[in-house]
CSV table of C-alpha atoms in Angstrom, one decimal:
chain,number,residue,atom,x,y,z
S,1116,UNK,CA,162.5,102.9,-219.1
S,1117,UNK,CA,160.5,105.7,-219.4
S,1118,UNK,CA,161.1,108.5,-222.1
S,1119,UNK,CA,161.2,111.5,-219.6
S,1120,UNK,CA,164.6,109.5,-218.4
S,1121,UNK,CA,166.2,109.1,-221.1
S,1122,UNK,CA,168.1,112.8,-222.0
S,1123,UNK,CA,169.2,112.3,-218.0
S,1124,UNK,CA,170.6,109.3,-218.7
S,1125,UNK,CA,172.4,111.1,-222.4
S,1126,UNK,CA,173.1,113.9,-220.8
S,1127,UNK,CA,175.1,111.8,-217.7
S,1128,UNK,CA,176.7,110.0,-220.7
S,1129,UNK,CA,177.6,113.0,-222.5
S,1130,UNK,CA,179.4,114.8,-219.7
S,1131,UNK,CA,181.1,110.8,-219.1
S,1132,UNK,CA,182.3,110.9,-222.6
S,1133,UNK,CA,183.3,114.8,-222.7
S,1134,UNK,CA,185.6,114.4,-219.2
S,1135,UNK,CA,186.8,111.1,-220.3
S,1136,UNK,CA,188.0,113.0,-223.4
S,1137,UNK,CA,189.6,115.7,-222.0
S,1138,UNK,CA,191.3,113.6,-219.6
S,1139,UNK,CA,193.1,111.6,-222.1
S,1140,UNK,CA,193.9,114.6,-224.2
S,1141,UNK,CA,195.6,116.5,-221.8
S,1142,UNK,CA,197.3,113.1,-220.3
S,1143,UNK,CA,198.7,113.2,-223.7
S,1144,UNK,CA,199.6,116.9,-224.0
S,1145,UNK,CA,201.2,116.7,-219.8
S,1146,UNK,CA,203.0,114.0,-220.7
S,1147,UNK,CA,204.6,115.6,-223.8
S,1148,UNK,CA,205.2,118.8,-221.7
S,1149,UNK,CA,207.0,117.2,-219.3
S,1150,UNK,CA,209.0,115.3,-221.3
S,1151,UNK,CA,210.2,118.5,-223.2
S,1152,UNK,CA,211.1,120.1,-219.9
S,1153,UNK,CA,213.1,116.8,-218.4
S,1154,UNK,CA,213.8,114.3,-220.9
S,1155,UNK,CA,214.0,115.6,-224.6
S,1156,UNK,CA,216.6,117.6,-224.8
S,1157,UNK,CA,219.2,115.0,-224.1
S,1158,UNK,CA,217.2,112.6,-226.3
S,1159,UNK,CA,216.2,114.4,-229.0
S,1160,UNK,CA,218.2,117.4,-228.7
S,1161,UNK,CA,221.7,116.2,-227.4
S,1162,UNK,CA,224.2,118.2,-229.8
S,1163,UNK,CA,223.4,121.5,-228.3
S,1164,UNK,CA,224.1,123.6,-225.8
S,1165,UNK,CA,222.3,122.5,-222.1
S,1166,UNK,CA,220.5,125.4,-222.1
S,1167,UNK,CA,219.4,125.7,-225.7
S,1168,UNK,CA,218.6,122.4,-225.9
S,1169,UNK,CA,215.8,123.1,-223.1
S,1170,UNK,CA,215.0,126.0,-224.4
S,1171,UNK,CA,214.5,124.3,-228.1
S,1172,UNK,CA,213.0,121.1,-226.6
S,1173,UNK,CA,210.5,123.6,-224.5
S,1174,UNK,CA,209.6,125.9,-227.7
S,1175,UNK,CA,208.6,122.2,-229.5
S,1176,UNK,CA,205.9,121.9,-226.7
S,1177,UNK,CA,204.8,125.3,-228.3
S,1178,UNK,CA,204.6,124.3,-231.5
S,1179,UNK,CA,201.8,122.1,-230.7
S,1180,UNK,CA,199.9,125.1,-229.4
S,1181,UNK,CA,200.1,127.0,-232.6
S,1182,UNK,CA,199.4,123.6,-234.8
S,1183,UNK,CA,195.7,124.2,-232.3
S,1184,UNK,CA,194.5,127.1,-234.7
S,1185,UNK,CA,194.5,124.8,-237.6
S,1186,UNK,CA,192.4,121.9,-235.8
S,1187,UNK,CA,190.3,124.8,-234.7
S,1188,UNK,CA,189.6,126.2,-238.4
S,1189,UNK,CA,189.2,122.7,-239.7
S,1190,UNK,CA,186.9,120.8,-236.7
S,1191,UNK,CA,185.3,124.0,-236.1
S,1192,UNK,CA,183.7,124.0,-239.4
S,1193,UNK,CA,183.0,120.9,-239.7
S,1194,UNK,CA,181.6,120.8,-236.2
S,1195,UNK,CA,178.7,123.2,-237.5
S,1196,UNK,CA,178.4,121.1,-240.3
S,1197,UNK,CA,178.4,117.8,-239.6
S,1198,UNK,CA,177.8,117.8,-235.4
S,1199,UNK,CA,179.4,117.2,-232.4
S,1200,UNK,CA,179.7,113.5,-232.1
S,1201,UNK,CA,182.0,112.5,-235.2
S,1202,UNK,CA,184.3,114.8,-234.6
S,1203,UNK,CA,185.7,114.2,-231.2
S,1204,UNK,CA,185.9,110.7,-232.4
S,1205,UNK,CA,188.0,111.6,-235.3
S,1206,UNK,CA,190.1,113.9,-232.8
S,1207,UNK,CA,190.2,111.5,-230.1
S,1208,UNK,CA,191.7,109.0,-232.8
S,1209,UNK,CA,194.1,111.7,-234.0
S,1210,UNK,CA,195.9,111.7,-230.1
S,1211,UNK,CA,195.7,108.6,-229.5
S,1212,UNK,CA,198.1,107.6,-232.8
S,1213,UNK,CA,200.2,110.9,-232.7
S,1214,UNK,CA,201.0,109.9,-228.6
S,1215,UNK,CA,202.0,106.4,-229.5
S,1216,UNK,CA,203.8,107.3,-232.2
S,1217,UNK,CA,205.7,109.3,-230.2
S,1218,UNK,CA,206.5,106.8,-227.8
S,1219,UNK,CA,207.5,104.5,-230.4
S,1220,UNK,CA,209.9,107.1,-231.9
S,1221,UNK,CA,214.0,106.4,-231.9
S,1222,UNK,CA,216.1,108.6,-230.6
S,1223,UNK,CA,218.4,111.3,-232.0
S,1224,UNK,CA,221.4,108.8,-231.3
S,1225,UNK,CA,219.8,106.3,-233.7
S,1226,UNK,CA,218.0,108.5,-236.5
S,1227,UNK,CA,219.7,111.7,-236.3
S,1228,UNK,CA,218.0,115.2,-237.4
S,1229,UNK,CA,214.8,112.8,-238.6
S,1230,UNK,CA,214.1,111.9,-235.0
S,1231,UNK,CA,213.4,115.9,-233.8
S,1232,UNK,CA,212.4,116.6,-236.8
S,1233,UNK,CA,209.1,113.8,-236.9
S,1234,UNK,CA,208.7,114.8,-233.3
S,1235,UNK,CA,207.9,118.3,-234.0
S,1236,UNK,CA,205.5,116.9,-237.3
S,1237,UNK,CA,203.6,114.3,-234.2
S,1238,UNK,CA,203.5,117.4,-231.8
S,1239,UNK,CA,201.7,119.2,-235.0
S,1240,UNK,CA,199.1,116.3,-235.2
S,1241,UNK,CA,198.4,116.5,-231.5
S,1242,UNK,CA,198.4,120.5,-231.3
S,1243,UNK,CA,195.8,119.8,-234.5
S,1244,UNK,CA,193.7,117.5,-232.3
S,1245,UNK,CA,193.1,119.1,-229.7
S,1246,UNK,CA,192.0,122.3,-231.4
S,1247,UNK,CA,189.1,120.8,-232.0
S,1248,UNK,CA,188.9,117.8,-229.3
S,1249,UNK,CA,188.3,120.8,-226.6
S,1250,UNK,CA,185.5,122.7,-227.6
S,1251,UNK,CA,183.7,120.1,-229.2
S,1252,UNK,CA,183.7,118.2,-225.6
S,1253,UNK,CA,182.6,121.3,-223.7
S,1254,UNK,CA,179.7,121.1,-226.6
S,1255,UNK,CA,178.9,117.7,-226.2
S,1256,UNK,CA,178.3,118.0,-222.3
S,1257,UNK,CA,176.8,121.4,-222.1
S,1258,UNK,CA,174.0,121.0,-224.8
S,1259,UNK,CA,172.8,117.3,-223.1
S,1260,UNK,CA,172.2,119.3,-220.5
S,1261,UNK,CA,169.4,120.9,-218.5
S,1262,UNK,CA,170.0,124.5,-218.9
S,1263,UNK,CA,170.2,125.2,-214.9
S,1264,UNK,CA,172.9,122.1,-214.2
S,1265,UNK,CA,175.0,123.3,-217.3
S,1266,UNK,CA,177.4,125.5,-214.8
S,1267,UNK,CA,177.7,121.9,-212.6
S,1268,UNK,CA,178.4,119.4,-215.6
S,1269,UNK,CA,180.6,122.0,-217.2
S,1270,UNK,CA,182.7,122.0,-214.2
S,1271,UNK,CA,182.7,118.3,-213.8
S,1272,UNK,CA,183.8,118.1,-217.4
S,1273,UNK,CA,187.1,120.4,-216.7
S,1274,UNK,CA,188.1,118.1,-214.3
S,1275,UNK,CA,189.3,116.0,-217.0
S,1276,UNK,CA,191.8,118.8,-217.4
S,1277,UNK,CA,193.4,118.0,-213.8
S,1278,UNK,CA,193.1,114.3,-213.8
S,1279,UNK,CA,194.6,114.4,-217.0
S,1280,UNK,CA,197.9,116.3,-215.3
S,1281,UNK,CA,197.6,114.1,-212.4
S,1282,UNK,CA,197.4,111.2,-214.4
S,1283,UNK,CA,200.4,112.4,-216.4
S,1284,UNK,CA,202.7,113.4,-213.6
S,1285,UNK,CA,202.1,110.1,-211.3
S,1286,UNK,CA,203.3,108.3,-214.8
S,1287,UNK,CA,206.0,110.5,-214.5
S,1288,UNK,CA,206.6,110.1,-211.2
S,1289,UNK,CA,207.6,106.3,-211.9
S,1290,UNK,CA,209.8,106.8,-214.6
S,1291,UNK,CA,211.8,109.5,-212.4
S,1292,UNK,CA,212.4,106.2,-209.6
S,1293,UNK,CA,214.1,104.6,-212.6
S,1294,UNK,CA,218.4,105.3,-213.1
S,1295,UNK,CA,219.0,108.2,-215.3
S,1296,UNK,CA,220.3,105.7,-218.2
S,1297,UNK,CA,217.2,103.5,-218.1
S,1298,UNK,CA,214.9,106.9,-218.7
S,1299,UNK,CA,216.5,107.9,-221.4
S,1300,UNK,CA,217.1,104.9,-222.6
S,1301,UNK,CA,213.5,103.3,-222.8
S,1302,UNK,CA,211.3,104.8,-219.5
S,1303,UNK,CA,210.4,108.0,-221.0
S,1304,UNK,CA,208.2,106.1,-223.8
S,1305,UNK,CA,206.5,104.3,-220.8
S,1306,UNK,CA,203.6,107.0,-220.7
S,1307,UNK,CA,203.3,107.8,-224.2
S,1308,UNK,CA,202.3,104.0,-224.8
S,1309,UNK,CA,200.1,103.9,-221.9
S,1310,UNK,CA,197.9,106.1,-223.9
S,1311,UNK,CA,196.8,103.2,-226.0
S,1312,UNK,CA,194.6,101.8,-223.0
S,1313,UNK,CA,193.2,105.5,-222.0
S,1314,UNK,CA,192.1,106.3,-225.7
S,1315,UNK,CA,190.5,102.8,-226.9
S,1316,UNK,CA,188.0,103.2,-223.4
S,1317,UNK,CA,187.9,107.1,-224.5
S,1318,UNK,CA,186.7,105.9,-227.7
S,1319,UNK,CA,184.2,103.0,-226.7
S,1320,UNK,CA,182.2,105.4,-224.5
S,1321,UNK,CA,181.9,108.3,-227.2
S,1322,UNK,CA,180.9,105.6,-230.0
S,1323,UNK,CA,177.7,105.1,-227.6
S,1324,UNK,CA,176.3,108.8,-227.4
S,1325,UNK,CA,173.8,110.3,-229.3
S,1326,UNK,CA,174.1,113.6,-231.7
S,1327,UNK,CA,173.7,117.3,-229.1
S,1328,UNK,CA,170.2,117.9,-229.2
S,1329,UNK,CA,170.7,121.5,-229.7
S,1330,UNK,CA,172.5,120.8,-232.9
S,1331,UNK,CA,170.2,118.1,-234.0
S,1332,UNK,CA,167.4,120.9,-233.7
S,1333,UNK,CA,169.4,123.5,-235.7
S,1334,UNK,CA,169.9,120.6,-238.4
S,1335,UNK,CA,166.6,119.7,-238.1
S,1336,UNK,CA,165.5,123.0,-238.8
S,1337,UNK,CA,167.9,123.3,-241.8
S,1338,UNK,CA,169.7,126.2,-239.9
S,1339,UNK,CA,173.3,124.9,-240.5
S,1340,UNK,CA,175.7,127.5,-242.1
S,1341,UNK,CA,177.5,126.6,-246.1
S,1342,UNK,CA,180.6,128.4,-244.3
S,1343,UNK,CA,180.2,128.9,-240.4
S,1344,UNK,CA,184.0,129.9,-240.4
S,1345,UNK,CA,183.2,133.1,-242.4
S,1346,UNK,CA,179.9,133.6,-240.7
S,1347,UNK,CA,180.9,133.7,-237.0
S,1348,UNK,CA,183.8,136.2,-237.8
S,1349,UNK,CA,181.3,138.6,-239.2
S,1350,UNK,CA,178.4,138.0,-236.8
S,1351,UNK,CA,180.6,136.8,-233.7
S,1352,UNK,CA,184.3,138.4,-234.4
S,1353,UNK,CA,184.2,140.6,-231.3
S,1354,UNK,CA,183.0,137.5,-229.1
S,1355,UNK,CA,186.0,135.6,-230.7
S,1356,UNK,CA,188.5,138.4,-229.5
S,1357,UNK,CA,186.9,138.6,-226.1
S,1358,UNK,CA,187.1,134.4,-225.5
S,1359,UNK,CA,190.5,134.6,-226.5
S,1360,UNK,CA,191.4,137.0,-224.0
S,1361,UNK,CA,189.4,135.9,-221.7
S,1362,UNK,CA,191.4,132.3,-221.5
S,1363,UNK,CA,195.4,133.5,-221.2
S,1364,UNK,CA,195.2,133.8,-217.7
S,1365,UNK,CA,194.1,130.3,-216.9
S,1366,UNK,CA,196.3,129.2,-219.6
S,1367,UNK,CA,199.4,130.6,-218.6
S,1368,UNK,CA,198.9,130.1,-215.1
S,1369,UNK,CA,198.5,126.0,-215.4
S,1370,UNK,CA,201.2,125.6,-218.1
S,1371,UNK,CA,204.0,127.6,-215.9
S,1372,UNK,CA,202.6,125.7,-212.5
S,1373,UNK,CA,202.6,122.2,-213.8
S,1374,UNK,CA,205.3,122.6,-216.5
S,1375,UNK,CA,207.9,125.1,-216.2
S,1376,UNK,CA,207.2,124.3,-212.5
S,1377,UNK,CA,209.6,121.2,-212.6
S,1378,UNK,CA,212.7,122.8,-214.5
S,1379,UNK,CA,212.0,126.0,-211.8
S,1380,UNK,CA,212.4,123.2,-209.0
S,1381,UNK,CA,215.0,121.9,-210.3
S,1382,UNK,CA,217.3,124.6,-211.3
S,1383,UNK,CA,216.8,127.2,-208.7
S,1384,UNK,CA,215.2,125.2,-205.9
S,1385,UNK,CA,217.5,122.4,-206.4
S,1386,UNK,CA,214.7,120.4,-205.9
S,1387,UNK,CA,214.3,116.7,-207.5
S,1388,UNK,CA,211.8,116.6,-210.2
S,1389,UNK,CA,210.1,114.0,-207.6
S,1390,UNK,CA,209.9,115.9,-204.8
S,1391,UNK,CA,208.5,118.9,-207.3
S,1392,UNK,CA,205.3,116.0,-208.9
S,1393,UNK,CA,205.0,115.0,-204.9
S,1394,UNK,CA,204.2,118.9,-204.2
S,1395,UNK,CA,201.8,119.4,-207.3
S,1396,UNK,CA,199.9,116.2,-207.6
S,1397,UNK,CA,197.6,116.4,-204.3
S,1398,UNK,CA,197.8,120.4,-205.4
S,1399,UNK,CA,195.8,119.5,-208.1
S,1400,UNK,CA,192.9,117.9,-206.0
S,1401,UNK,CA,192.0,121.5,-205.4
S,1402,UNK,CA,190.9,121.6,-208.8
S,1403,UNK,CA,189.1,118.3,-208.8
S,1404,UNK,CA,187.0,119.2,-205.6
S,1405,UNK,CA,186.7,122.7,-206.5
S,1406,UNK,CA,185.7,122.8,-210.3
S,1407,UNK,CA,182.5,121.5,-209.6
S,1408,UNK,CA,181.5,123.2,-206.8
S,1409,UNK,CA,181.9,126.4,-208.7
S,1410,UNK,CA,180.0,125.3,-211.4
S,1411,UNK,CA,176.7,124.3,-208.8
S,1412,UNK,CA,177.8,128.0,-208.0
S,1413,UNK,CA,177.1,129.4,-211.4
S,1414,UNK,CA,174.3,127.9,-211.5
S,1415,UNK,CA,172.9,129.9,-208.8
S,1416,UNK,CA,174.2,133.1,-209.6
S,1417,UNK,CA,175.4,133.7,-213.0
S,1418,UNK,CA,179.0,132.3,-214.4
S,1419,UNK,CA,180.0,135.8,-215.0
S,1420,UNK,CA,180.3,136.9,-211.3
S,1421,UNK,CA,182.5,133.4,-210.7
S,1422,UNK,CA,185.0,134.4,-213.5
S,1423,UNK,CA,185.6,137.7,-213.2
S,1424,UNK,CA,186.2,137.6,-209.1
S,1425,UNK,CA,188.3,134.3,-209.5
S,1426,UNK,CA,190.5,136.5,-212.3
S,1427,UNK,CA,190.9,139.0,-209.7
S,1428,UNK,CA,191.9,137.1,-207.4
S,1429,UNK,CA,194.5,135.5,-209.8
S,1430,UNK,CA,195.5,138.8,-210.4
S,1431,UNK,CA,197.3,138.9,-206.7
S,1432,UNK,CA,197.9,134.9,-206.0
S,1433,UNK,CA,201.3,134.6,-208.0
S,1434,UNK,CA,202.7,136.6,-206.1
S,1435,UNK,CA,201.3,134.6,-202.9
S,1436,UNK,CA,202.6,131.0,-204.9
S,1437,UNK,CA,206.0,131.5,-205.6
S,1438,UNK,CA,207.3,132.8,-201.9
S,1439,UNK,CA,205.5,129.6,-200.8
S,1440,UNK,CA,207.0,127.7,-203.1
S,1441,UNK,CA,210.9,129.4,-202.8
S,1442,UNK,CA,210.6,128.1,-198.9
S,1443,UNK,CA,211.7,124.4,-200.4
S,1444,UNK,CA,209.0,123.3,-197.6
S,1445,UNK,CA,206.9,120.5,-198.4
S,1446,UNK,CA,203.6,121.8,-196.7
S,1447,UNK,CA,204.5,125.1,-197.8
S,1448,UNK,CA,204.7,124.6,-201.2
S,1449,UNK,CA,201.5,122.7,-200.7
S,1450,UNK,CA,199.8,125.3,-198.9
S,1451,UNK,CA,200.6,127.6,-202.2
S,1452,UNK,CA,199.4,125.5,-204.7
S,1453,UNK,CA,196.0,124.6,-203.0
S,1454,UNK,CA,195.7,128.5,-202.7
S,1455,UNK,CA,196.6,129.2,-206.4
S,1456,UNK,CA,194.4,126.4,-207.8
S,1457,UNK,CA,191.4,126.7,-205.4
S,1458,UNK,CA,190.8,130.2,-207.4
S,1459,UNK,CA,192.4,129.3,-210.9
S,1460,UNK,CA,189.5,126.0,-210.4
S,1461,UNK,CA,186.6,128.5,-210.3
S,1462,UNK,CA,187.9,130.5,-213.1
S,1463,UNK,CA,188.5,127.6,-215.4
S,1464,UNK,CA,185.3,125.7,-214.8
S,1465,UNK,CA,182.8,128.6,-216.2
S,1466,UNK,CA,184.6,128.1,-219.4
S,1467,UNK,CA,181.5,125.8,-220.9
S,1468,UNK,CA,179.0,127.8,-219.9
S,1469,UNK,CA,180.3,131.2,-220.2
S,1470,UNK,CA,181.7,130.7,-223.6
S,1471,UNK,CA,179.5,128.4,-225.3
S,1472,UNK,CA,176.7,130.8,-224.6
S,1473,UNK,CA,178.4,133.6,-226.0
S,1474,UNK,CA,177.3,132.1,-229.5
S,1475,UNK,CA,174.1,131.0,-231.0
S,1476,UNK,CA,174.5,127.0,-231.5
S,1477,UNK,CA,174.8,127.2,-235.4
S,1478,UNK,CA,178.3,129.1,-234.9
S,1479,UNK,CA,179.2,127.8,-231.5
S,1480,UNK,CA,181.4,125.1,-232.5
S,1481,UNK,CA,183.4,127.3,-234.7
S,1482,UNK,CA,183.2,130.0,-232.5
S,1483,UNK,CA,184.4,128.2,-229.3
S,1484,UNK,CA,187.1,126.8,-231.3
S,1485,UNK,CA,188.8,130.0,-232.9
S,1486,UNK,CA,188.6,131.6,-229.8
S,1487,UNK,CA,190.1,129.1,-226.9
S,1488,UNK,CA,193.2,128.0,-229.2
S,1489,UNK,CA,194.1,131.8,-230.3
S,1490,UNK,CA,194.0,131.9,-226.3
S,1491,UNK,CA,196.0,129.3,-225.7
S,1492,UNK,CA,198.1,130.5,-228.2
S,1493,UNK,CA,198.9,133.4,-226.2
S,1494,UNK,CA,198.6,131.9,-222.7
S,1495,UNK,CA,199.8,128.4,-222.8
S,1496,UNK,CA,201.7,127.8,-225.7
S,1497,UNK,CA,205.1,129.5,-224.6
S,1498,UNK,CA,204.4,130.2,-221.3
S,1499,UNK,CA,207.5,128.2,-220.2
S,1500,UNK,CA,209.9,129.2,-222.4
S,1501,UNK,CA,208.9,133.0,-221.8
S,1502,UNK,CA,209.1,131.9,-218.1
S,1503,UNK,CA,212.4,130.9,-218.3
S,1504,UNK,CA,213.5,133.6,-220.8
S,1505,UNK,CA,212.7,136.3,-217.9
S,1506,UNK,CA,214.3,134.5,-215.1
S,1507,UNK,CA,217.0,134.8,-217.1
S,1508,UNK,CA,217.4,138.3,-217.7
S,1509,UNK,CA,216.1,139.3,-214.4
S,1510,UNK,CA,217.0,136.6,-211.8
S,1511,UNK,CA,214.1,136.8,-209.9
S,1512,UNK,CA,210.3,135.0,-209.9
S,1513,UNK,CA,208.9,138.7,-209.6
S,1514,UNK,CA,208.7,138.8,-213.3
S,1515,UNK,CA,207.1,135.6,-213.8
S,1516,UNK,CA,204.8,136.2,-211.2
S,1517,UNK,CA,204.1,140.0,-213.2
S,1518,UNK,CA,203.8,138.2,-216.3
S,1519,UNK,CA,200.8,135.7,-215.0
S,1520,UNK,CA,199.4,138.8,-213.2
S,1521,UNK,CA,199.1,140.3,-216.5
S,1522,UNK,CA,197.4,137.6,-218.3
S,1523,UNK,CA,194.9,137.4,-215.6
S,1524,UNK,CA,194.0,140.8,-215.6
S,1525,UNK,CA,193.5,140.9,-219.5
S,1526,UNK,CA,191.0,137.6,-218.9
S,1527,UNK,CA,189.2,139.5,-216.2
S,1528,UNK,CA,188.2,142.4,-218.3
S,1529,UNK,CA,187.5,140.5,-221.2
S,1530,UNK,CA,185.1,138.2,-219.1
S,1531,UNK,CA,183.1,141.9,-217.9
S,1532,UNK,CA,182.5,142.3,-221.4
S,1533,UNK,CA,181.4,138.2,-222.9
S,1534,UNK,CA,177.8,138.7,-223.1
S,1535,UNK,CA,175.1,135.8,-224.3
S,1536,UNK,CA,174.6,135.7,-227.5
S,1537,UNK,CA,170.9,137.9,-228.3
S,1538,UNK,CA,169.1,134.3,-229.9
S,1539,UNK,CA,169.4,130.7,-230.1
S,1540,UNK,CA,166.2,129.7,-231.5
S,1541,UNK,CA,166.2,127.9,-234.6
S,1542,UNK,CA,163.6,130.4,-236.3
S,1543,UNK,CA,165.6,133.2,-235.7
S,1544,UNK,CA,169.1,131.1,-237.2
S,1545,UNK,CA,166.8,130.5,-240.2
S,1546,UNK,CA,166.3,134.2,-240.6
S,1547,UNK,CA,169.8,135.1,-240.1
S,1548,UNK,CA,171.6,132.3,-242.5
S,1549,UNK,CA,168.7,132.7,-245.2
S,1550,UNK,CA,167.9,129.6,-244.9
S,1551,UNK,CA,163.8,128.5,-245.8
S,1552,UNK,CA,161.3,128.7,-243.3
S,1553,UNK,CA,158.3,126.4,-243.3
């Protein structure tokens, strides 16, 4: 093998071990989601009210969002510190035993308060996780790569995020074929244990990859930050406020379509949950086909121009989505979720490229991290319960659909204003930090 092969062959391995990743992690965090919306409130939540217990058993899928900031701080840092590679082993690790755990856990009937109340400690754990699991992975894959195929791999690598939901919903999908009694029984903890065989294959590929390059130059040149938190909120702290706008669009947008989604179905569609996963699943495709080919777009004309004219057009397709989806018809509601994720794809996919290069690669790590969980903070974490809160006082989808229109016009003019960051050459991080020069 010749050396001049050998980053192509890394940097195919790191984008392998960075979608592989995010698959499983958001397998994990789907699976959780939709068992808050369907299962958990009569398992774990059974001495309240219907209603309350949804709405309880939904905010405990938002606790694990705002557990993310703390993963972020902590993985961030050390990201910076220490690299790429040991940490998305550690957080990998992390998912994998918080998910099983979960699966393993007894009910309410058999523990009492204990049983909600370890639930909400193993949804901390995973919201901790994957604060750090998914900037790190976007890290991993965009630094192995050539700098004019980073919009491509970076869209490859957010994939992961659909296949993940896929992945999570056809699990789903079976236990929903079982009786009611058998589900809540023993069925639900069917896909939480299944994550055992995702994460140990996860964790095989990532034990094989080499250190980013970009970060092993940065080390090399003794460029690392004592305290990279501190550093990119005084160097970077506008960039951090612009990334986290920049992601509640996309965030609130995929949580409410693939979560809320199913108790919307259900409740005012009086549509089975099955019939609802039958609708979304190949809806999804249109993010696996699409992701990449916006990222080969990037690549020829700037990731800025993709995201901002996908958030625009985000701006308008809710209110395209839900009349689709209030018809009840099968190709209908198909039609509407090819059109709302064919545009939500492009928008999502320049997230590795876009963001990571708003930060010079001794701060990225942290600065990636801060900024996508505070947005998922604000656009995933209670998405559905703020969903359902509106329906509620309004009776209609119109405000949902407002709400999502909001968030994507926030993201859009945030994006107009990410910029690159001015250097990334070692020399000039050695300068900036103080550290020695040669």
């Amino acid at each position: 093998m010749s050396a001049g092969t050998q980053p192509h062959r890394q940097s195919g391995r790191a984008a392998l071990a960075g979608w592989f990743g995010t698959a499983i992690e958001f397998y994990d965090f789907t699976i959780y989601g939709l068992a808050a919306s369907l299962l958990f409130p009569k398992i774990f939540f059974p001495a309240t009210d219907p209603v309350v217990g949804t709405l309880i058993s939904l905010s405990t899928f938002g606790v694990g969002f705002v557990a993310r900031p703390l993963g972020a701080l902590l993985f961030g840092h050390l990201g910076d510190r220490m690299g790429r590679k040991t940490i998305l082993v550690t957080t990998l690790m992390m998912m994998g035993i918080a998910t099983t755990a979960i699966g393993l856990l007894p009910s309410y009937g058999t523990w009492g308060m204990a049983a909600p109340v370890l639930l909400v400690v193993l949804r901390i754990v995973q919201g901790v996780s994957l604060g750090g699991e998914t900037s790190g992975a976007v890290l991993l894959t965009v630094e192995h790569a050539e700098k004019h195929r980073r919009g491509f791999f970076g869209g490859i690598l957010n994939t992961g995020t659909a296949v993940g939901t896929i992945l999570a919903n056809a699990m789903f999908l079976l236990v929903a074929q079982m009786p009611e009694d058998v589900q809540l029984a023993w069925g639900w903890r069917i896909p939480f244990l299944a994550s055992v065989l995702l994460v140990v294959s996860g964790l095989v590929i990532r034990f094989g990859l080499r250190e980013s390059p970009e970060f092993a130059d940065v080390k090399g040149a003794g460029s690392v930050h004592k305290l990279p938190l501190v550093d990119v909120l005084r160097k970077c702290g506008g960039t951090v406020v612009l990334v986290t706008l920049a992601t509640v669009g996309a965030g609130s947008t995929i949580t409410i379509s693939s979560v809320y989604v199913l108790a919307y179905g259900k409740g005012e569609l009086g549509l089975s949950t099955s019939t609802m996963l039958y609708v979304l699943l190949p809806g999804l495709c249109a993010v696996v086909i699409g992701a990449p080919l916006y990222g080969r777009l990037a690549d020829r004309i700037g990731p800025r121009k993709v995201f901002t004219a996908t958030a625009a057009a985000m701006v308008v397709l809710p209110f395209v989505w839900f009349p689709l989806l209030n018809t009840g018809s099968f190709w209908l509601m198909l039609l509407g979720f090819v059109a709302l994720y064919a545009a939500y794809s492009g928008n999502y996919a320049m997230y590795p490229v876009y963001f990571s290069q708003a930060f010079p690669v001794a701060l990225r790590f942290s600065g990636m991290a801060i900024g996508f969980t505070l947005g998922t903070i604000f656009g995933n974490a209670f998405a559905p319960t703020i969903s359902a809160s509106l329906l509620e006082a309004t009776g209609t989808w119109v405000s949902i659909a407002g709400y999502m229109a909001a968030a994507w016009a926030v993201s859009m003019v945030a994006g107009l204003f990410l910029r690159e960051a001015r250097s990334e050459r070692p020399e000039v991080v050695r300068q900036e930090t103080g550290a020695p020069t040669a």
